[in-house]
XYZ file of C-alpha atoms in Angstrom:
750
model
C -13.326 -9.424 16.945
C -16.263 -9.542 14.510
C -18.432 -12.690 14.558
C -18.009 -14.948 11.474
C -21.473 -14.010 10.151
C -20.637 -10.267 10.226
C -17.315 -10.946 8.423
C -19.160 -12.955 5.771
C -21.764 -10.193 5.240
C -19.009 -7.576 4.956
C -17.197 -9.743 2.401
C -20.371 -10.013 0.268
C -20.896 -6.248 0.505
C -17.323 -5.642 -0.672
C -17.777 -7.940 -3.687
C -21.142 -6.342 -4.545
C -19.469 -2.916 -4.454
C -16.681 -4.155 -6.773
C -19.218 -5.667 -9.178
C -21.167 -2.384 -9.269
C -17.906 -0.678 -10.234
C -16.265 2.539 -9.043
C -14.258 5.477 -10.260
C -10.673 5.168 -9.044
C -7.816 7.535 -9.772
C -4.901 5.811 -11.515
C -1.548 7.420 -10.592
C 1.281 7.097 -13.138
C 3.399 10.081 -12.016
C 3.150 13.201 -9.862
C 1.544 14.934 -12.851
C -0.493 12.027 -14.352
C -3.457 11.146 -12.088
C -6.566 10.238 -14.058
C -9.891 8.656 -13.242
C -10.772 5.254 -14.623
C -13.872 3.114 -14.076
C -12.917 -0.226 -12.466
C -15.373 -3.091 -12.186
C -15.270 -6.738 -11.059
C -16.749 -9.004 -13.736
C -19.489 -11.532 -12.990
C -16.948 -14.384 -13.071
C -15.335 -12.859 -9.921
C -11.954 -13.527 -11.539
C -11.443 -10.503 -13.798
C -11.225 -6.746 -13.230
C -12.253 -4.620 -16.232
C -11.435 -0.917 -16.504
C -11.912 1.930 -18.958
C -11.328 5.661 -19.164
C -14.319 7.963 -18.725
C -14.412 8.901 -22.427
C -14.341 5.293 -23.693
C -17.795 3.878 -24.467
C -17.430 0.084 -24.647
C -13.685 -0.543 -24.862
C -12.776 -2.111 -21.523
C -9.295 -3.432 -20.784
C -8.922 -6.138 -18.143
C -6.580 -8.129 -15.928
C -7.033 -11.388 -14.041
C -7.095 -11.557 -10.230
C -4.688 -14.501 -10.532
C -2.063 -12.081 -11.959
C -2.109 -10.038 -8.725
C 0.569 -11.037 -6.235
C -0.209 -8.603 -3.403
C -2.387 -5.646 -2.395
C -0.525 -2.939 -0.476
C -2.479 -0.558 1.705
C -1.699 3.171 2.031
C 1.400 4.963 0.748
C 3.386 1.771 0.106
C 4.873 2.686 -3.256
C 7.252 5.430 -4.334
C 4.574 7.015 -6.513
C 1.935 7.164 -3.787
C 4.532 8.476 -1.320
C 5.318 11.270 -3.791
C 1.637 12.386 -3.777
C 1.079 11.788 -0.046
C 0.392 15.506 0.541
C -2.470 15.354 -1.995
C -4.111 11.988 -1.190
C -4.413 10.599 2.380
C -3.064 7.084 3.024
C -6.477 5.606 3.867
C -7.677 6.244 0.286
C -4.587 4.788 -1.419
C -3.644 1.232 -2.387
C -1.289 -0.551 -4.781
C -1.809 -3.736 -6.807
C 1.463 -5.630 -7.266
C 1.509 -7.988 -10.269
C 3.503 -11.149 -10.780
C 6.620 -10.992 -12.964
C 7.947 -7.770 -14.469
C 4.603 -6.006 -14.990
C 4.574 -2.613 -13.228
C 2.507 -1.858 -10.122
C -0.940 -0.273 -10.373
C -1.267 2.682 -7.947
C -4.881 3.660 -7.225
C -6.715 6.288 -5.150
C -10.364 5.805 -4.129
C -12.883 8.588 -3.527
C -13.182 7.602 0.153
C -11.480 5.435 2.777
C -14.536 3.124 2.758
C -14.293 2.555 -1.001
C -10.540 1.890 -0.704
C -11.214 -0.738 1.984
C -13.869 -2.401 -0.190
C -11.278 -2.850 -2.980
C -8.418 -3.868 -0.670
C -10.435 -6.466 1.277
C -12.428 -7.582 -1.788
C -9.389 -8.309 -3.955
C -7.575 -10.014 -1.058
C -10.607 -12.289 -0.518
C -10.692 -13.171 -4.235
C -6.938 -13.893 -4.211
C -7.420 -16.181 -1.207
C -10.153 -18.105 -3.072
C -7.786 -18.651 -6.015
C -4.999 -19.824 -3.657
C -7.347 -22.474 -2.249
C -8.272 -23.851 -5.687
C -7.132 -27.348 -6.581
C -5.276 -27.954 -9.859
C -8.431 -29.063 -11.701
C -10.313 -25.874 -10.760
C -7.285 -23.748 -11.725
C -7.283 -25.370 -15.165
C -11.020 -24.707 -15.540
C -10.392 -21.068 -14.662
C -7.554 -20.796 -17.192
C -9.883 -22.099 -19.909
C -12.656 -19.713 -18.799
C -10.224 -16.781 -18.958
C -9.564 -17.614 -22.611
C -13.302 -17.845 -23.232
C -13.768 -14.326 -21.824
C -10.945 -12.976 -24.016
C -12.613 -14.314 -27.172
C -16.193 -13.444 -26.222
C -16.020 -9.982 -27.798
C -19.702 -9.065 -27.482
C -19.829 -10.393 -23.885
C -22.988 -12.465 -24.498
C -21.460 -15.528 -22.808
C -21.759 -17.673 -25.970
C -19.460 -18.745 -28.800
C -20.421 -20.049 -32.213
C -18.125 -22.374 -34.181
C -16.493 -19.504 -36.109
C -15.594 -17.732 -32.850
C -14.410 -21.045 -31.390
C -12.056 -21.617 -34.348
C -10.588 -18.137 -33.822
C -10.098 -18.839 -30.131
C -8.319 -22.134 -30.883
C -5.807 -20.172 -32.984
C -5.329 -17.734 -30.070
C -4.680 -20.715 -27.797
C -1.980 -22.145 -30.094
C -4.165 -24.948 -31.533
C -3.951 -25.831 -35.220
C -6.289 -28.726 -35.922
C -8.453 -30.433 -38.517
C -11.663 -28.376 -38.875
C -13.878 -31.457 -39.319
C -12.561 -33.032 -36.111
C -12.979 -29.744 -34.223
C -16.593 -29.440 -35.452
C -17.470 -32.993 -34.300
C -16.151 -32.177 -30.820
C -18.023 -28.846 -30.906
C -21.341 -30.659 -31.581
C -20.662 -33.197 -28.795
C -19.997 -30.376 -26.302
C -23.081 -28.369 -27.380
C -25.412 -30.183 -24.973
C -28.093 -27.470 -25.294
C -28.047 -27.903 -29.115
C -28.104 -24.137 -29.504
C -25.299 -23.985 -32.082
C -23.176 -22.122 -29.556
C -21.071 -23.064 -26.542
C -21.686 -21.424 -23.193
C -18.949 -21.087 -20.575
C -19.156 -24.601 -19.069
C -19.823 -26.237 -22.439
C -16.614 -24.679 -23.746
C -14.688 -26.169 -20.777
C -16.016 -29.618 -21.787
C -15.104 -28.969 -25.446
C -11.586 -28.027 -24.382
C -11.205 -31.185 -22.245
C -12.237 -33.407 -25.176
C -9.775 -31.522 -27.358
C -6.904 -32.098 -24.926
C -7.330 -35.800 -24.293
C -3.882 -37.112 -23.298
C -3.364 -40.273 -25.368
C 0.187 -40.803 -24.082
C -1.118 -40.807 -20.482
C -4.010 -43.111 -21.424
C -1.517 -45.585 -22.927
C 0.530 -45.625 -19.688
C -2.664 -45.977 -17.630
C -3.798 -48.996 -19.657
C -0.388 -50.698 -19.305
C -0.960 -50.932 -15.532
C -4.769 -51.261 -15.416
C -5.987 -54.839 -14.801
C -9.318 -54.212 -16.551
C -8.384 -51.306 -18.864
C -10.931 -49.056 -17.115
C -9.367 -48.193 -13.750
C -6.331 -48.739 -11.527
C -6.894 -50.796 -8.388
C -4.834 -49.972 -5.296
C -2.517 -52.874 -6.274
C -2.244 -51.638 -9.901
C -1.306 -48.157 -8.688
C 1.184 -49.580 -6.173
C 2.869 -51.515 -8.998
C 3.116 -48.309 -11.075
C 4.626 -46.430 -8.100
C 7.220 -49.159 -7.505
C 8.134 -49.899 -11.147
C 8.035 -46.449 -12.741
C 8.243 -43.848 -9.964
C 10.802 -45.963 -8.021
C 8.968 -45.660 -4.721
C 9.975 -48.166 -2.067
C 8.406 -49.028 1.284
C 4.966 -47.639 1.946
C 3.942 -47.466 -1.729
C 0.793 -49.590 -1.096
C -0.418 -47.137 1.527
C 0.683 -44.200 -0.639
C -1.435 -45.562 -3.524
C -4.540 -45.353 -1.312
C -3.647 -41.778 -0.248
C -3.320 -40.763 -3.909
C -6.731 -42.270 -4.736
C -8.262 -40.346 -1.818
C -6.564 -37.098 -2.893
C -6.954 -37.100 -6.685
C -9.826 -39.394 -7.743
C -12.838 -37.175 -8.646
C -15.401 -40.036 -8.792
C -16.966 -40.808 -5.392
C -17.854 -44.336 -6.485
C -14.310 -45.145 -7.650
C -12.854 -43.586 -4.492
C -15.093 -45.678 -2.219
C -13.930 -48.809 -4.076
C -10.239 -47.791 -3.833
C -10.007 -47.322 -7.605
C -8.428 -44.581 -9.736
C -9.926 -43.623 -13.117
C -8.017 -42.018 -15.990
C -9.215 -38.555 -14.791
C -7.759 -39.191 -11.333
C -4.543 -40.582 -12.814
C -4.074 -37.461 -14.969
C -4.771 -35.170 -11.999
C -2.198 -37.106 -9.958
C 0.458 -36.962 -12.713
C 0.025 -33.197 -13.226
C -0.026 -32.364 -9.489
C 2.836 -30.394 -7.865
C 3.899 -33.401 -5.746
C 4.443 -35.468 -8.905
C 6.409 -32.770 -10.713
C 10.080 -33.314 -11.525
C 11.166 -31.531 -8.324
C 11.450 -33.910 -5.339
C 9.040 -32.519 -2.673
C 11.339 -33.774 0.103
C 13.881 -31.161 -1.012
C 11.436 -28.299 -1.390
C 11.069 -27.699 2.334
C 13.926 -26.944 4.729
C 15.951 -30.168 4.724
C 19.570 -29.059 5.202
C 21.632 -28.593 8.369
C 21.517 -24.832 9.064
C 23.892 -24.900 12.064
C 27.230 -24.724 10.221
C 29.322 -21.571 9.764
C 28.060 -19.051 7.147
C 31.137 -19.811 5.004
C 29.705 -23.303 4.300
C 26.650 -22.008 2.390
C 25.869 -20.584 -1.019
C 23.996 -17.327 -0.370
C 21.542 -15.874 -2.912
C 23.020 -12.455 -3.761
C 22.064 -9.396 -5.777
C 24.311 -6.799 -7.436
C 23.324 -3.090 -7.622
C 20.014 -4.135 -6.097
C 18.540 -0.625 -6.358
C 18.537 -0.653 -10.203
C 15.471 -1.615 -12.222
C 17.316 -1.590 -15.572
C 20.833 -0.728 -16.843
C 23.850 0.699 -14.978
C 24.127 4.043 -16.818
C 20.749 5.770 -16.940
C 18.172 3.319 -15.542
C 15.861 4.175 -12.637
C 16.781 3.376 -9.027
C 13.828 2.203 -6.934
C 12.970 0.680 -3.560
C 10.695 -1.619 -5.622
C 13.852 -3.372 -6.874
C 14.753 -4.260 -3.244
C 11.221 -5.581 -2.651
C 11.415 -7.796 -5.763
C 14.859 -9.196 -4.820
C 13.852 -9.888 -1.193
C 10.603 -11.568 -2.283
C 12.719 -13.917 -4.434
C 14.652 -15.046 -1.343
C 17.749 -12.896 -1.973
C 19.897 -12.810 1.217
C 22.610 -10.322 0.237
C 21.622 -6.959 -1.257
C 23.826 -4.043 -2.249
C 23.435 -0.449 -1.037
C 25.621 2.198 -2.760
C 25.622 5.291 -0.532
C 26.557 8.794 -1.712
C 26.244 12.328 -0.311
C 22.782 13.765 -0.879
C 21.214 17.185 -0.434
C 19.880 18.358 2.958
C 22.411 16.071 4.681
C 20.423 12.997 3.597
C 22.537 10.209 2.022
C 21.210 8.820 -1.291
C 21.491 5.461 -3.059
C 22.377 5.288 -6.760
C 25.086 4.098 -9.172
C 27.701 6.815 -8.669
C 28.986 8.985 -11.547
C 26.134 7.854 -13.837
C 22.690 9.171 -14.834
C 20.790 6.548 -12.808
C 18.159 8.175 -10.573
C 18.663 8.636 -6.814
C 16.614 7.363 -3.874
C 16.931 8.259 -0.196
C 18.926 5.830 1.948
C 16.330 6.063 4.735
C 13.617 4.899 2.276
C 15.806 1.952 1.238
C 16.429 0.945 4.881
C 12.708 1.276 5.722
C 11.819 -0.970 2.757
C 14.458 -3.526 3.813
C 13.114 -3.492 7.396
C 9.599 -4.216 6.073
C 10.531 -6.998 3.630
C 13.761 -8.520 5.042
C 12.186 -11.694 6.444
C 8.978 -12.181 4.429
C 10.474 -14.854 2.139
C 13.154 -16.246 4.495
C 13.927 -16.023 8.211
C 17.640 -16.519 7.662
C 20.120 -13.618 7.970
C 20.152 -10.792 5.447
C 23.512 -9.232 4.546
C 23.632 -5.596 3.384
C 26.739 -4.996 1.277
C 27.438 -1.300 1.906
C 29.417 0.735 -0.639
C 30.204 3.871 1.352
C 31.176 7.026 -0.593
C 29.828 9.553 1.939
C 31.450 12.312 3.945
C 31.977 11.746 7.685
C 28.951 13.973 8.401
C 26.629 11.953 6.186
C 28.129 8.686 7.484
C 26.860 9.738 10.921
C 23.381 10.106 9.371
C 23.806 6.645 7.786
C 24.688 5.125 11.170
C 21.686 6.777 12.810
C 19.282 5.526 10.122
C 20.617 1.952 10.332
C 20.264 1.922 14.135
C 16.913 3.719 14.388
C 15.090 1.990 11.501
C 16.453 -1.566 11.840
C 16.437 -1.583 15.657
C 16.869 -5.054 17.196
C 17.107 -6.677 13.744
C 20.577 -5.131 13.292
C 23.434 -7.283 14.604
C 25.948 -4.581 15.400
C 29.139 -6.558 15.881
C 30.641 -10.001 15.573
C 31.177 -10.022 19.352
C 27.376 -10.088 19.847
C 27.228 -13.321 17.868
C 30.137 -14.942 19.679
C 32.450 -14.987 16.653
C 35.787 -16.634 17.277
C 37.607 -18.704 14.682
C 34.586 -18.921 12.387
C 31.411 -17.028 11.557
C 28.133 -18.054 13.248
C 25.544 -20.221 11.488
C 22.412 -19.124 9.605
C 20.393 -20.752 12.413
C 22.141 -18.644 15.086
C 21.559 -15.470 13.035
C 17.860 -15.969 12.223
C 15.960 -12.693 11.620
C 19.173 -10.657 11.913
C 20.468 -8.056 9.459
C 24.257 -7.937 9.051
C 26.171 -5.026 7.521
C 29.274 -5.618 5.414
C 31.506 -2.647 4.625
C 34.613 -0.622 5.423
C 35.747 -0.723 9.018
C 38.403 1.191 10.960
C 41.343 -1.090 11.719
C 43.096 -0.632 15.066
C 42.013 2.959 15.606
C 39.258 2.237 18.054
C 40.172 5.217 20.272
C 39.626 7.892 17.599
C 36.242 9.102 16.382
C 37.218 8.718 12.729
C 39.868 6.699 10.971
C 41.403 6.664 7.515
C 40.761 3.579 5.406
C 41.887 2.716 1.902
C 39.163 3.141 -0.715
C 39.225 -0.566 -1.624
C 35.766 -1.407 -2.797
C 33.770 -2.475 -5.804
C 33.502 1.058 -7.226
C 37.290 1.397 -7.354
C 37.574 -2.044 -8.959
C 34.837 -1.276 -11.475
C 36.515 1.958 -12.506
C 39.450 -0.186 -13.645
C 37.097 -2.388 -15.682
C 35.061 0.474 -17.133
C 35.791 1.418 -20.747
C 35.379 5.119 -19.907
C 37.685 5.254 -16.880
C 40.977 7.121 -16.768
C 44.269 5.237 -16.510
C 44.017 2.560 -13.802
C 45.115 3.809 -10.370
C 48.380 2.438 -9.039
C 48.923 1.468 -5.403
C 50.506 4.861 -4.824
C 47.390 6.595 -6.084
C 44.908 4.661 -3.918
C 42.573 7.161 -2.301
C 42.007 7.248 1.417
C 38.635 7.862 3.008
C 37.800 9.162 6.447
C 35.486 6.746 8.180
C 33.112 7.585 10.989
C 33.540 5.301 14.017
C 29.770 5.195 14.648
C 29.221 3.616 11.213
C 32.347 1.456 11.405
C 31.132 -0.115 14.659
C 27.923 -1.297 12.969
C 29.779 -3.450 10.427
C 29.428 -7.188 11.066
C 31.760 -8.104 8.185
C 34.790 -6.016 7.287
C 35.527 -5.362 3.588
C 39.231 -6.017 3.068
C 41.590 -5.801 0.107
C 42.677 -9.248 -1.051
C 46.489 -9.628 -0.900
C 47.107 -13.348 -1.463
C 45.722 -16.720 -0.408
C 48.799 -17.222 1.786
C 48.176 -13.906 3.571
C 44.518 -14.826 3.984
C 45.360 -18.287 5.395
C 47.764 -16.934 8.017
C 46.281 -13.529 8.871
C 42.590 -13.230 7.933
C 39.925 -13.034 10.629
C 36.662 -14.912 10.161
C 34.652 -11.689 9.762
C 36.824 -10.293 6.931
C 35.470 -10.505 3.401
C 37.052 -9.744 0.027
C 35.144 -8.889 -3.145
C 36.352 -9.986 -6.582
C 35.199 -8.884 -10.022
C 34.147 -11.846 -12.191
C 37.404 -11.604 -14.198
C 39.582 -11.557 -11.056
C 37.694 -14.524 -9.592
C 38.074 -16.446 -12.863
C 41.803 -15.643 -12.994
C 42.393 -16.882 -9.415
C 40.313 -20.029 -9.980
C 42.491 -20.923 -13.000
C 45.836 -20.008 -11.434
C 45.253 -21.168 -7.856
C 42.008 -23.166 -7.819
C 42.791 -25.368 -4.802
C 43.982 -22.365 -2.736
C 40.813 -20.466 -3.658
C 38.649 -23.450 -2.670
C 40.465 -23.797 0.674
C 40.016 -20.036 1.254
C 36.258 -20.460 0.667
C 35.959 -23.119 3.405
C 36.914 -20.433 5.978
C 36.177 -16.983 4.531
C 33.175 -15.462 2.781
C 33.932 -14.441 -0.818
C 31.823 -12.027 -2.839
C 31.948 -11.985 -6.658
C 30.305 -9.238 -8.743
C 29.808 -8.525 -12.486
C 32.446 -6.695 -14.535
C 32.146 -2.899 -14.857
C 31.961 -3.461 -18.625
C 28.423 -4.869 -18.168
C 26.736 -1.452 -18.375
C 23.591 -3.144 -19.773
C 23.208 -5.082 -16.474
C 23.906 -8.399 -18.213
C 25.111 -11.315 -16.063
C 28.057 -13.705 -15.977
C 27.573 -17.465 -15.450
C 27.607 -18.065 -11.670
C 28.497 -21.737 -12.018
C 32.285 -21.357 -12.299
C 32.223 -19.433 -9.005
C 29.987 -21.949 -7.217
C 32.228 -24.797 -8.415
C 35.128 -23.434 -6.339
C 32.950 -22.671 -3.323
C 32.365 -18.885 -3.625
C 29.358 -18.113 -1.443
C 28.149 -14.612 -2.420
C 27.940 -14.704 -6.215
C 26.128 -11.424 -6.939
C 23.945 -11.177 -10.053
C 21.788 -8.429 -11.585
C 18.388 -9.719 -10.444
C 16.623 -7.256 -12.767
C 17.999 -8.999 -15.881
C 16.285 -12.265 -16.885
C 18.131 -14.989 -18.755
C 20.004 -18.264 -18.370
C 22.253 -16.932 -15.547
C 19.290 -15.916 -13.364
C 17.540 -19.200 -14.243
C 20.542 -21.067 -12.786
C 20.472 -18.875 -9.665
C 16.723 -19.398 -9.187
C 17.184 -23.125 -9.868
C 19.896 -23.558 -7.218
C 17.967 -21.638 -4.549
C 14.541 -23.229 -5.212
C 15.550 -26.033 -2.832
C 15.743 -25.810 0.975
C 12.504 -23.822 1.362
C 13.716 -21.012 -0.955
C 15.558 -19.756 2.144
C 18.386 -18.157 0.140
C 20.901 -20.495 1.820
C 22.078 -23.793 0.322
C 24.678 -25.934 2.083
C 27.685 -26.490 -0.165
C 28.389 -30.148 -1.088
C 30.780 -32.053 1.181
C 33.390 -32.206 -1.618
C 33.787 -28.398 -1.347
C 34.090 -28.416 2.454
C 36.711 -31.145 2.903
C 39.983 -29.337 3.730
C 42.019 -32.559 3.803
C 41.136 -33.751 0.303
C 40.477 -30.788 -2.005
C 38.171 -31.349 -4.973
C 39.337 -30.329 -8.464
C 36.386 -29.377 -10.743
C 38.638 -29.965 -13.768
C 39.332 -33.591 -12.706
C 36.188 -34.962 -11.043
C 37.256 -38.554 -11.713
C 40.115 -38.180 -9.164
C 37.798 -37.895 -6.149
C 37.767 -40.892 -3.773
C 34.063 -41.730 -4.172
C 33.811 -41.020 -7.922
C 30.637 -42.574 -9.363
C 29.373 -41.261 -12.729
C 25.654 -41.490 -13.517
C 23.715 -41.995 -16.744
C 20.927 -39.409 -16.935
C 18.235 -40.343 -19.446
C 15.396 -37.956 -20.354
C 12.602 -39.182 -22.616
C 10.821 -36.017 -23.782
C 7.293 -37.304 -24.442
C 4.927 -34.370 -24.994
C 4.066 -30.735 -24.293
C 0.868 -29.140 -23.010
C -0.624 -25.682 -23.706
C 2.587 -23.916 -24.683
C 2.052 -20.141 -24.882
C 2.105 -18.278 -28.189
C 5.269 -16.275 -28.826
C 3.824 -13.924 -31.449
C 0.302 -12.705 -30.692
C -0.882 -12.764 -34.332
C -4.009 -14.872 -34.997
C -2.324 -17.023 -37.646
C 0.899 -17.586 -35.709
C 1.344 -21.079 -34.181
C 4.604 -22.224 -32.602
C 6.951 -24.962 -33.889
C 8.282 -26.151 -30.514
C 11.467 -28.030 -29.663
C 12.880 -28.980 -26.247
C 16.505 -28.527 -25.234
C 17.960 -30.141 -22.113
C 21.085 -28.422 -20.756
C 23.468 -29.683 -18.066
C 25.393 -26.980 -16.192
C 28.114 -28.125 -13.780
C 31.826 -28.960 -13.752
C 33.454 -28.594 -17.220
C 33.147 -32.337 -17.961
C 29.391 -32.209 -17.296
C 28.585 -29.169 -19.470
C 26.357 -30.459 -22.276
C 23.131 -29.836 -24.181
C 20.927 -31.811 -26.548
C 17.625 -31.017 -28.197
C 14.664 -32.738 -29.816
C 13.476 -32.148 -33.369
C 10.872 -29.406 -33.736
C 7.155 -30.130 -34.249
C 5.367 -28.170 -36.988
C 2.479 -25.901 -35.980
C 1.557 -27.389 -32.607
C 1.969 -25.522 -29.337
C -1.089 -27.179 -27.879
C -0.164 -30.844 -27.474
C 3.082 -31.566 -29.376
C 4.523 -35.095 -29.086
C 8.280 -35.720 -29.456
C 8.931 -39.164 -27.893
C 12.694 -38.610 -28.089
C 15.300 -39.800 -25.562
C 18.289 -37.601 -24.654
C 21.168 -39.096 -22.616
C 23.948 -37.505 -20.543
C 26.818 -38.677 -18.349
C 26.955 -36.792 -15.027
C 30.373 -36.863 -13.326
C 29.646 -34.567 -10.347
C 25.914 -34.722 -9.544
C 26.273 -32.497 -6.430
C 27.292 -29.513 -8.582
C 25.042 -30.100 -11.616
C 21.960 -28.079 -12.553
C 19.534 -29.219 -15.255
C 17.749 -26.637 -17.424
C 14.787 -27.572 -19.630
C 14.198 -24.984 -22.365
C 11.308 -24.870 -24.851
C 11.806 -22.747 -27.967
C 9.850 -21.866 -31.105
C 11.991 -23.039 -34.034
C 12.761 -20.430 -36.684
C 14.868 -21.487 -39.655
C 15.492 -17.888 -40.787
C 16.570 -16.372 -37.467
C 17.230 -17.127 -33.821
C 14.669 -19.364 -32.109
C 12.143 -17.604 -29.852
C 12.031 -18.453 -26.143
C 8.792 -20.105 -24.944
C 9.547 -21.272 -21.388
C 12.110 -22.929 -19.135
C 12.563 -24.757 -15.847
C 15.841 -25.207 -13.949
C 16.578 -27.358 -10.903
C 19.532 -29.021 -9.133
C 20.262 -32.533 -10.440
C 20.094 -33.838 -6.844
C 16.464 -32.616 -6.590
C 15.181 -34.584 -9.605
C 12.561 -37.318 -9.076
C 12.921 -40.255 -11.498
C 9.857 -41.643 -13.243
C 7.068 -40.078 -15.316
C 7.058 -36.383 -14.439
C 5.697 -33.048 -15.587
C 8.070 -30.099 -15.894
C 5.980 -26.975 -15.158
C 7.382 -24.173 -17.293
C 8.332 -20.673 -16.170
C 8.471 -17.440 -18.159
C 11.666 -15.530 -18.943
C 11.415 -13.683 -15.619
C 10.812 -16.815 -13.560
C 7.033 -16.656 -13.044
C 4.666 -19.572 -13.667
C 2.995 -19.875 -17.093
C 0.414 -22.398 -15.847
C -0.766 -24.752 -17.294
C 2.182 -24.959 -19.750
C 4.323 -28.032 -19.145
C 6.353 -30.778 -20.757
C 5.857 -34.448 -19.909
C 9.015 -36.536 -19.500
C 10.267 -39.896 -18.269
C 13.452 -39.689 -16.178
C 15.892 -42.564 -15.539
C 19.098 -42.254 -13.478
C 21.479 -45.231 -13.314
C 25.036 -45.771 -12.121
C 27.712 -46.280 -14.785
C 30.104 -49.167 -14.187
C 33.702 -47.937 -13.996
C 36.165 -50.404 -15.630
C 38.632 -51.940 -13.149
C 36.662 -50.828 -10.059
């Protein structure tokens, strides 16, 4: 192992090499591989790049946008050119959100290592930043965007233009006064740090100052007792709040003098209020807090449909990258559609369509590498098997050889009897779900009915032939080697009565969204009882060729565990999925509420008031203000007119939404001060979605940001809601500031 000093020297050398800049080959396809000059900027936060023929026109990206650096041939593109470029010269930058990967090839292995280690070190520095430093960096990034001639200075005209870019529309006279106050050097321009000060004066939070002064004994600071009173009265903290007040002063107060005297200034108070621990999401529910030792059937399981697709179901590309993205989001059930490929190698794609094909062995290798990076709890592979017996043998071999000890080959291994094992018992195990030979264990192959999602989707599809009748159901020969690897057996659903009397714990039925909806309406209590014992998988209708999603809530309300969504399609449905699974350490497993597990007293989502312990709640949200909302249209003159909508998603009686008025031309620090109130009948099943939109009287409002969380994870008090983009990534420092109150409603006659 290298001594610390040698490591430090090497790190400096790497950064110096990045600052000097290098020619790297950017790979966009097997045919498109062109050199670009890449260079780390002096701020050590931005990478600029340009083509060899460009003179001064650099493009750039921020290090904070990079999620991971992959070494070697760890992307489909770099694998496709592996014969041309050795692995030790190749690396991939993976960006947050839906931005595509950047595949690069260095001139030498040493240069590749300098970039790989250098960028990783810079990413680590950003990770270690506190919230205040992150905000300073965000402001500096804007400064760099507006500093066109790269002289590190901005005059008032340039500053006005930048304010427009940042969504600020303000009185020019006021802006100029602040500009002069920030121009400490009296040069008529603002340098980097002076601009940060200018920005902080501009964004003074009057609504926070007012709250601060309500609890401050002297109007200048909060004593430990003042802060304790605020924690008790407003944040509803109980025992230990006096000690907690001191911890908060130690953690967030920037002034050494105030900290030594156990005081918190307005700067410390604002840092505390905007910190992650004081966000709307209760930190006690962010880590693993649920019992993970119950049977799998007792949990909601984060599940993806047609996981291999990046876009639509008809002609979109298939990619192992789609599996990586789903697994990184905590998905615990992915789908693998297997078809005969050339050279006896099975392929994965959406059969009978123009979607591209990828090798099954590449998919399994990717799953093996990423299965347990986001969660240690079991991963289920939902196998759609359309292969010949010969290629099924290849499938079985790949699953065994590539997954090795991670693969749990049979329910016997896990001691399955009357119920499935628990997530805890199956940690770091991969389970296969698919067709299985019935009682033909002596033969090498067996015939099984082709009862799977593809057959069901053909019925839904607008282009399919006449729906097959029972007499027409195709039979498929199944290879025993593959059959024996299945942990869960895919079975045709006959009836809830048949399931109750005959189903084994490891048997699973899949329902299209329309079938599941039909059964929930016609036999809701039977369906709910079924879901206390058996795993149920629900998938989108075959009519959704655009990869749109159905609302998962109706399925969760009756206890369906594996509610599969198209992870590649952002929108309200995926927001609800992300919101539900943000709790419990983002493990992909959430224990269903007790009301859905009680077999003696079945819950009816249509009549929540009939439950024994019915207690409705009044949920009050005072929407106070917004901070640094992003621009929707990137035109200089365009400023947003924001409004906030609060949506409740849950049992039918709880479904509701209300919104504030819109604020003209202010995405920077809009103030609403409006209170929205809701009655919540079944808090255990409710999700709350905060949506910010740009009002447009002529057409549909534009989406700005959203945040979704379970009602049971909400912290009352003064909270910041940190907004996410359409695809679920952070848009720091954009937030809305709210006051939350939750009180019990008195039921007459009780």
